[in-house]
């Protein structure tokens, strides 16, 4: 039986390895853990690990967000769900033309201190291997984008994240601080595939159809991951006085994955090129 005391120091001080043995995937316990995550992904389209990050690390990330607030890019823009320019050649009801609002404050990867707890976790090969195992991938890579690979986002009252598909193949979120109310993460799992854009289905969600939507529960310290490239999702407007603070950790099957310049300008006010 594996000894959890041998876990890498990079994240062992703040990840609940007794419940979530990402450092020990080859053991019987590790294999059972991966199998349970796969089952949750198959059933809901998301794997949600409550209490993955310990409270002291959550508090540290909230503090970092406050200290770097002046570095956060204040975004309040409209965009399509594909983060492309609206296609004026299609009808107004087509999702390629439909625009939504996103308003948030994003702290880019290159501003976050190297010793920030969740940055240390993101840069660990163990976490990447765990995500790959759950997704059934032979190899997975952390994003090569120096701005977007790992970031911290604060949503203040009235801000929101409009409906969209991720540009990356897979994304992971870590919740630090939910809003008093609002700020729900809604998603439509598997709404499109690599072979079928399903524009009609996307248009139905944008028109208000909630029949296929799910809500991702979120509490401080929860880690969740999903196929954001195929799942249409958004964060509802924040209400109350407490901002919503979380991180997005980005992965893909290509080692050179980066945002396009349009999306980078939208999220960070600059590009990585």
mmCIF file of C-alpha atoms in Angstrom:
data_model
loop_
_atom_site.group_PDB
_atom_site.id
_atom_site.type_symbol
_atom_site.label_atom_id
_atom_site.label_comp_id
_atom_site.label_asym_id
_atom_site.label_seq_id
_atom_site.Cartn_x
_atom_site.Cartn_y
_atom_site.Cartn_z
ATOM 1 C CA UNK A 1 0.000 0.000 0.000
ATOM 2 C CA UNK A 2 1.388 3.409 -0.975
ATOM 3 C CA UNK A 3 2.548 5.865 1.662
ATOM 4 C CA UNK A 4 0.947 9.293 1.172
ATOM 5 C CA UNK A 5 3.836 10.905 3.099
ATOM 6 C CA UNK A 6 5.941 10.574 -0.068
ATOM 7 C CA UNK A 7 3.677 13.000 -1.931
ATOM 8 C CA UNK A 8 5.553 15.819 -3.697
ATOM 9 C CA UNK A 9 6.042 18.912 -1.571
ATOM 10 C CA UNK A 10 4.821 21.078 -4.442
ATOM 11 C CA UNK A 11 1.213 20.670 -3.328
ATOM 12 C CA UNK A 12 1.079 18.146 -0.443
ATOM 13 C CA UNK A 13 0.706 20.945 2.097
ATOM 14 C CA UNK A 14 -2.682 22.066 0.817
ATOM 15 C CA UNK A 15 -4.347 19.286 -1.228
ATOM 16 C CA UNK A 16 -6.485 16.739 0.657
ATOM 17 C CA UNK A 17 -4.555 13.695 -0.521
ATOM 18 C CA UNK A 18 -6.379 11.356 1.832
ATOM 19 C CA UNK A 19 -9.579 11.905 -0.130
ATOM 20 C CA UNK A 20 -8.040 12.711 -3.498
ATOM 21 C CA UNK A 21 -4.791 10.724 -4.078
ATOM 22 C CA UNK A 22 -3.621 12.370 -7.297
ATOM 23 C CA UNK A 23 -0.032 11.501 -6.312
ATOM 24 C CA UNK A 24 -0.729 7.760 -6.156
ATOM 25 C CA UNK A 25 -2.740 6.855 -9.241
ATOM 26 C CA UNK A 26 -1.047 3.484 -9.687
ATOM 27 C CA UNK A 27 -2.278 2.127 -6.368
ATOM 28 C CA UNK A 28 -5.592 0.337 -5.838
ATOM 29 C CA UNK A 29 -6.901 3.418 -4.054
ATOM 30 C CA UNK A 30 -5.718 5.680 -6.865
ATOM 31 C CA UNK A 31 -7.325 3.533 -9.554
ATOM 32 C CA UNK A 32 -10.625 3.496 -7.651
ATOM 33 C CA UNK A 33 -10.464 7.271 -7.359
ATOM 34 C CA UNK A 34 -9.947 7.711 -11.105
ATOM 35 C CA UNK A 35 -12.789 5.272 -11.822
ATOM 36 C CA UNK A 36 -15.181 7.235 -9.618
ATOM 37 C CA UNK A 37 -14.229 10.479 -11.381
ATOM 38 C CA UNK A 38 -14.808 8.867 -14.787
ATOM 39 C CA UNK A 39 -18.236 7.687 -13.673
ATOM 40 C CA UNK A 40 -19.166 11.205 -12.562
ATOM 41 C CA UNK A 41 -17.961 12.664 -15.861
ATOM 42 C CA UNK A 42 -20.040 10.137 -17.804
ATOM 43 C CA UNK A 43 -23.138 10.858 -15.717
ATOM 44 C CA UNK A 44 -22.989 14.653 -15.507
ATOM 45 C CA UNK A 45 -20.326 15.910 -17.931
ATOM 46 C CA UNK A 46 -18.362 17.335 -14.999
ATOM 47 C CA UNK A 47 -16.169 15.966 -12.219
ATOM 48 C CA UNK A 48 -16.573 18.045 -9.043
ATOM 49 C CA UNK A 49 -14.205 17.380 -6.119
ATOM 50 C CA UNK A 50 -15.451 19.188 -3.003
ATOM 51 C CA UNK A 51 -12.807 20.265 -0.490
ATOM 52 C CA UNK A 52 -9.909 19.385 -2.786
ATOM 53 C CA UNK A 53 -7.998 22.497 -1.661
ATOM 54 C CA UNK A 54 -7.605 23.065 2.071
ATOM 55 C CA UNK A 55 -9.088 26.245 3.643
ATOM 56 C CA UNK A 56 -5.722 27.900 4.363
ATOM 57 C CA UNK A 57 -4.765 27.682 0.680
ATOM 58 C CA UNK A 58 -8.173 29.020 -0.330
ATOM 59 C CA UNK A 59 -7.625 31.988 1.995
ATOM 60 C CA UNK A 60 -4.159 32.538 0.501
ATOM 61 C CA UNK A 61 -5.569 32.654 -3.027
ATOM 62 C CA UNK A 62 -8.274 35.144 -1.991
ATOM 63 C CA UNK A 63 -5.536 37.294 -0.429
ATOM 64 C CA UNK A 64 -3.440 37.111 -3.621
ATOM 65 C CA UNK A 65 -6.469 38.178 -5.665
ATOM 66 C CA UNK A 66 -6.846 41.220 -3.430
ATOM 67 C CA UNK A 67 -3.156 42.121 -3.517
ATOM 68 C CA UNK A 68 -3.083 41.910 -7.327
ATOM 69 C CA UNK A 69 -6.415 43.645 -7.893
ATOM 70 C CA UNK A 70 -4.667 46.521 -9.655
ATOM 71 C CA UNK A 71 -3.214 44.013 -12.170
ATOM 72 C CA UNK A 72 -6.618 42.581 -13.065
ATOM 73 C CA UNK A 73 -7.875 43.410 -16.540
ATOM 74 C CA UNK A 74 -11.375 44.976 -16.265
ATOM 75 C CA UNK A 75 -13.326 43.430 -19.098
ATOM 76 C CA UNK A 76 -16.888 44.382 -20.016
ATOM 77 C CA UNK A 77 -17.497 43.399 -23.616
ATOM 78 C CA UNK A 78 -19.842 41.572 -25.914
ATOM 79 C CA UNK A 79 -18.771 38.539 -27.912
ATOM 80 C CA UNK A 80 -20.166 35.476 -29.635
ATOM 81 C CA UNK A 81 -20.229 32.091 -27.933
ATOM 82 C CA UNK A 82 -17.320 31.079 -30.191
ATOM 83 C CA UNK A 83 -15.131 34.110 -29.411
ATOM 84 C CA UNK A 84 -15.117 34.986 -33.068
ATOM 85 C CA UNK A 85 -16.375 38.100 -34.814
ATOM 86 C CA UNK A 86 -20.157 37.973 -35.467
ATOM 87 C CA UNK A 87 -20.931 36.342 -38.802
ATOM 88 C CA UNK A 88 -23.130 38.868 -40.602
ATOM 89 C CA UNK A 89 -23.803 36.394 -43.436
ATOM 90 C CA UNK A 90 -26.108 34.200 -41.318
ATOM 91 C CA UNK A 91 -29.600 34.982 -39.929
ATOM 92 C CA UNK A 92 -29.853 36.953 -36.686
ATOM 93 C CA UNK A 93 -31.093 33.840 -34.867
ATOM 94 C CA UNK A 94 -27.915 31.916 -35.739
ATOM 95 C CA UNK A 95 -25.535 31.557 -32.741
ATOM 96 C CA UNK A 96 -22.581 32.561 -34.913
ATOM 97 C CA UNK A 97 -24.123 36.031 -35.007
ATOM 98 C CA UNK A 98 -25.591 36.189 -31.503
ATOM 99 C CA UNK A 99 -23.629 38.262 -28.974
ATOM 100 C CA UNK A 100 -23.541 37.925 -25.173
ATOM 101 C CA UNK A 101 -21.988 40.036 -22.407
ATOM 102 C CA UNK A 102 -18.981 39.132 -20.288
ATOM 103 C CA UNK A 103 -17.784 41.376 -17.481
ATOM 104 C CA UNK A 104 -15.061 40.344 -15.061
ATOM 105 C CA UNK A 105 -11.586 41.181 -13.746
ATOM 106 C CA UNK A 106 -8.897 38.700 -14.807
ATOM 107 C CA UNK A 107 -5.391 38.368 -13.360
ATOM 108 C CA UNK A 108 -3.149 36.741 -15.969
ATOM 109 C CA UNK A 109 -0.797 33.842 -15.323
ATOM 110 C CA UNK A 110 2.352 35.923 -15.661
ATOM 111 C CA UNK A 111 1.280 38.167 -12.755
ATOM 112 C CA UNK A 112 0.663 35.343 -10.265
ATOM 113 C CA UNK A 113 3.514 34.558 -7.851
ATOM 114 C CA UNK A 114 5.338 31.283 -8.423
ATOM 115 C CA UNK A 115 4.684 30.181 -4.841
ATOM 116 C CA UNK A 116 0.902 30.751 -5.046
ATOM 117 C CA UNK A 117 -0.644 27.466 -3.848
ATOM 118 C CA UNK A 118 -2.823 26.695 -6.840
ATOM 119 C CA UNK A 119 -0.129 27.763 -9.294
ATOM 120 C CA UNK A 120 2.129 25.144 -7.688
ATOM 121 C CA UNK A 121 -0.652 22.606 -8.115
ATOM 122 C CA UNK A 122 -1.242 23.542 -11.753
ATOM 123 C CA UNK A 123 2.452 23.221 -12.606
ATOM 124 C CA UNK A 124 2.657 19.741 -11.096
ATOM 125 C CA UNK A 125 2.830 16.808 -13.507
ATOM 126 C CA UNK A 126 0.737 14.750 -11.076
ATOM 127 C CA UNK A 127 -2.338 16.902 -11.596
ATOM 128 C CA UNK A 128 -1.890 16.809 -15.375
ATOM 129 C CA UNK A 129 -1.568 13.013 -15.276
ATOM 130 C CA UNK A 130 -4.694 12.738 -13.127
ATOM 131 C CA UNK A 131 -6.765 14.833 -15.529
ATOM 132 C CA UNK A 132 -5.474 12.772 -18.470
ATOM 133 C CA UNK A 133 -6.385 9.532 -16.712
ATOM 134 C CA UNK A 134 -9.953 10.640 -16.000
ATOM 135 C CA UNK A 135 -10.409 11.878 -19.555
ATOM 136 C CA UNK A 136 -8.898 8.703 -21.003
ATOM 137 C CA UNK A 137 -6.080 10.563 -22.749
ATOM 138 C CA UNK A 138 -2.656 9.042 -23.352
ATOM 139 C CA UNK A 139 -1.083 12.453 -22.982
ATOM 140 C CA UNK A 140 -2.326 15.837 -21.834
ATOM 141 C CA UNK A 141 -0.482 19.151 -21.770
ATOM 142 C CA UNK A 142 -0.767 22.304 -19.739
ATOM 143 C CA UNK A 143 -1.543 25.326 -21.870
ATOM 144 C CA UNK A 144 1.414 27.081 -23.498
ATOM 145 C CA UNK A 145 -0.325 30.447 -23.160
ATOM 146 C CA UNK A 146 1.661 32.724 -20.790
ATOM 147 C CA UNK A 147 -1.463 34.726 -19.951
ATOM 148 C CA UNK A 148 -4.306 32.234 -19.920
ATOM 149 C CA UNK A 149 -2.799 28.903 -18.807
ATOM 150 C CA UNK A 150 -3.746 29.621 -15.185
ATOM 151 C CA UNK A 151 -5.511 32.754 -14.062
ATOM 152 C CA UNK A 152 -7.549 34.211 -11.214
ATOM 153 C CA UNK A 153 -10.876 35.842 -12.001
ATOM 154 C CA UNK A 154 -12.930 38.138 -9.797
ATOM 155 C CA UNK A 155 -16.565 38.869 -10.612
ATOM 156 C CA UNK A 156 -17.911 41.923 -8.822
ATOM 157 C CA UNK A 157 -21.651 42.624 -8.323
ATOM 158 C CA UNK A 158 -23.387 42.963 -11.688
ATOM 159 C CA UNK A 159 -20.630 41.163 -13.577
ATOM 160 C CA UNK A 160 -21.097 37.846 -15.390
ATOM 161 C CA UNK A 161 -19.575 35.473 -17.897
ATOM 162 C CA UNK A 162 -21.628 35.156 -21.072
ATOM 163 C CA UNK A 163 -22.516 31.878 -22.743
ATOM 164 C CA UNK A 164 -19.539 30.381 -24.567
ATOM 165 C CA UNK A 165 -17.583 27.329 -25.606
ATOM 166 C CA UNK A 166 -13.986 27.240 -24.411
ATOM 167 C CA UNK A 167 -11.216 27.678 -26.920
ATOM 168 C CA UNK A 168 -9.255 25.050 -25.009
ATOM 169 C CA UNK A 169 -10.162 21.379 -25.134
ATOM 170 C CA UNK A 170 -10.417 20.877 -21.379
ATOM 171 C CA UNK A 171 -10.653 23.281 -18.459
ATOM 172 C CA UNK A 172 -10.492 22.990 -14.713
ATOM 173 C CA UNK A 173 -11.854 25.451 -12.176
ATOM 174 C CA UNK A 174 -11.021 26.008 -8.523
ATOM 175 C CA UNK A 175 -13.496 27.977 -6.440
ATOM 176 C CA UNK A 176 -12.166 30.299 -3.754
ATOM 177 C CA UNK A 177 -15.108 32.541 -2.900
ATOM 178 C CA UNK A 178 -18.726 32.223 -4.111
ATOM 179 C CA UNK A 179 -20.923 35.313 -4.392
ATOM 180 C CA UNK A 180 -23.668 36.025 -1.842
ATOM 181 C CA UNK A 181 -26.141 35.126 -4.559
ATOM 182 C CA UNK A 182 -26.086 34.754 -8.318
ATOM 183 C CA UNK A 183 -22.821 33.677 -9.885
ATOM 184 C CA UNK A 184 -24.140 30.222 -10.742
ATOM 185 C CA UNK A 185 -22.197 28.130 -13.220
ATOM 186 C CA UNK A 186 -24.707 26.780 -15.743
ATOM 187 C CA UNK A 187 -23.720 24.376 -18.485
ATOM 188 C CA UNK A 188 -25.169 22.255 -21.272
ATOM 189 C CA UNK A 189 -22.960 19.147 -21.419
ATOM 190 C CA UNK A 190 -22.023 17.755 -24.816
ATOM 191 C CA UNK A 191 -24.048 20.309 -26.727
ATOM 192 C CA UNK A 192 -21.676 20.072 -29.668
ATOM 193 C CA UNK A 193 -19.075 17.549 -30.811
ATOM 194 C CA UNK A 194 -16.036 17.573 -33.043
ATOM 195 C CA UNK A 195 -18.272 16.405 -35.879
ATOM 196 C CA UNK A 196 -21.463 18.385 -35.206
ATOM 197 C CA UNK A 197 -21.658 22.070 -34.219
ATOM 198 C CA UNK A 198 -25.398 21.649 -33.446
ATOM 199 C CA UNK A 199 -26.185 25.283 -34.212
ATOM 200 C CA UNK A 200 -29.899 24.667 -33.679
ATOM 201 C CA UNK A 201 -29.323 23.319 -30.184
ATOM 202 C CA UNK A 202 -27.022 26.206 -29.292
ATOM 203 C CA UNK A 203 -29.601 28.693 -30.588
ATOM 204 C CA UNK A 204 -32.279 27.109 -28.382
ATOM 205 C CA UNK A 205 -30.180 27.621 -25.243
ATOM 206 C CA UNK A 206 -29.426 31.222 -26.219
ATOM 207 C CA UNK A 207 -33.170 31.760 -26.743
ATOM 208 C CA UNK A 208 -33.864 30.657 -23.160
ATOM 209 C CA UNK A 209 -34.347 26.887 -23.294
ATOM 210 C CA UNK A 210 -33.218 25.556 -19.892
ATOM 211 C CA UNK A 211 -34.357 21.936 -20.317
ATOM 212 C CA UNK A 212 -30.854 20.539 -20.857
ATOM 213 C CA UNK A 213 -28.966 22.761 -18.426
ATOM 214 C CA UNK A 214 -27.145 21.672 -15.283
ATOM 215 C CA UNK A 215 -25.848 23.717 -12.342
ATOM 216 C CA UNK A 216 -22.343 23.061 -11.074
ATOM 217 C CA UNK A 217 -22.382 23.311 -7.257
ATOM 218 C CA UNK A 218 -19.466 25.325 -5.958
ATOM 219 C CA UNK A 219 -17.979 25.775 -2.503
ATOM 220 C CA UNK A 220 -14.585 27.164 -1.421
ATOM 221 C CA UNK A 221 -11.840 24.674 -2.214
ATOM 222 C CA UNK A 222 -13.812 22.711 -4.808
ATOM 223 C CA UNK A 223 -12.003 21.619 -7.950
ATOM 224 C CA UNK A 224 -14.059 20.793 -11.037
ATOM 225 C CA UNK A 225 -13.148 19.894 -14.586
ATOM 226 C CA UNK A 226 -15.131 19.428 -17.736
ATOM 227 C CA UNK A 227 -14.987 19.383 -21.512
ATOM 228 C CA UNK A 228 -15.525 23.088 -21.999
ATOM 229 C CA UNK A 229 -14.930 22.906 -25.740
ATOM 230 C CA UNK A 230 -18.122 20.851 -26.122
ATOM 231 C CA UNK A 231 -20.207 22.193 -23.209
ATOM 232 C CA UNK A 232 -21.882 25.591 -23.610
ATOM 233 C CA UNK A 233 -21.602 27.338 -20.249
ATOM 234 C CA UNK A 234 -21.827 30.667 -18.450
ATOM 235 C CA UNK A 235 -21.764 32.356 -15.038
ATOM 236 C CA UNK A 236 -24.955 34.201 -14.091
ATOM 237 C CA UNK A 237 -24.777 37.841 -12.897
ATOM 238 C CA UNK A 238 -23.317 38.382 -9.424
ATOM 239 C CA UNK A 239 -25.659 39.693 -6.739
ATOM 240 C CA UNK A 240 -24.909 40.966 -3.237
ATOM 241 C CA UNK A 241 -21.705 42.525 -1.913
ATOM 242 C CA UNK A 242 -19.302 39.568 -2.028
ATOM 243 C CA UNK A 243 -17.384 39.082 -5.279
ATOM 244 C CA UNK A 244 -17.009 35.633 -6.815
ATOM 245 C CA UNK A 245 -13.337 34.556 -7.063
ATOM 246 C CA UNK A 246 -12.072 31.479 -8.857
ATOM 247 C CA UNK A 247 -9.324 30.175 -11.121
ATOM 248 C CA UNK A 248 -9.387 28.430 -14.470
ATOM 249 C CA UNK A 249 -6.598 25.938 -15.228
ATOM 250 C CA UNK A 250 -6.285 25.066 -18.899
ATOM 251 C CA UNK A 251 -5.192 21.843 -20.612
ATOM 252 C CA UNK A 252 -5.185 20.392 -24.087
ATOM 253 C CA UNK A 253 -3.952 17.549 -26.251
ATOM 254 C CA UNK A 254 -1.531 19.831 -28.099
ATOM 255 C CA UNK A 255 1.612 21.218 -26.440
ATOM 256 C CA UNK A 256 1.373 24.533 -28.333
ATOM 257 C CA UNK A 257 -2.180 25.511 -27.352
ATOM 258 C CA UNK A 258 -2.773 29.276 -26.944
ATOM 259 C CA UNK A 259 -5.634 31.747 -27.174
ATOM 260 C CA UNK A 260 -6.183 33.549 -30.439
ATOM 261 C CA UNK A 261 -5.382 37.267 -30.347
ATOM 262 C CA UNK A 262 -9.065 38.293 -30.341
ATOM 263 C CA UNK A 263 -9.812 36.268 -27.196
ATOM 264 C CA UNK A 264 -6.573 37.304 -25.513
ATOM 265 C CA UNK A 265 -7.337 40.993 -26.044
ATOM 266 C CA UNK A 266 -10.856 40.389 -24.744
ATOM 267 C CA UNK A 267 -9.769 38.669 -21.521
ATOM 268 C CA UNK A 268 -6.471 40.379 -20.717
ATOM 269 C CA UNK A 269 -6.207 43.547 -22.784
ATOM 270 C CA UNK A 270 -3.052 42.245 -24.481
ATOM 271 C CA UNK A 271 -1.740 39.316 -26.452
ATOM 272 C CA UNK A 272 1.012 36.805 -25.781
ATOM 273 C CA UNK A 273 2.594 37.238 -29.193
#
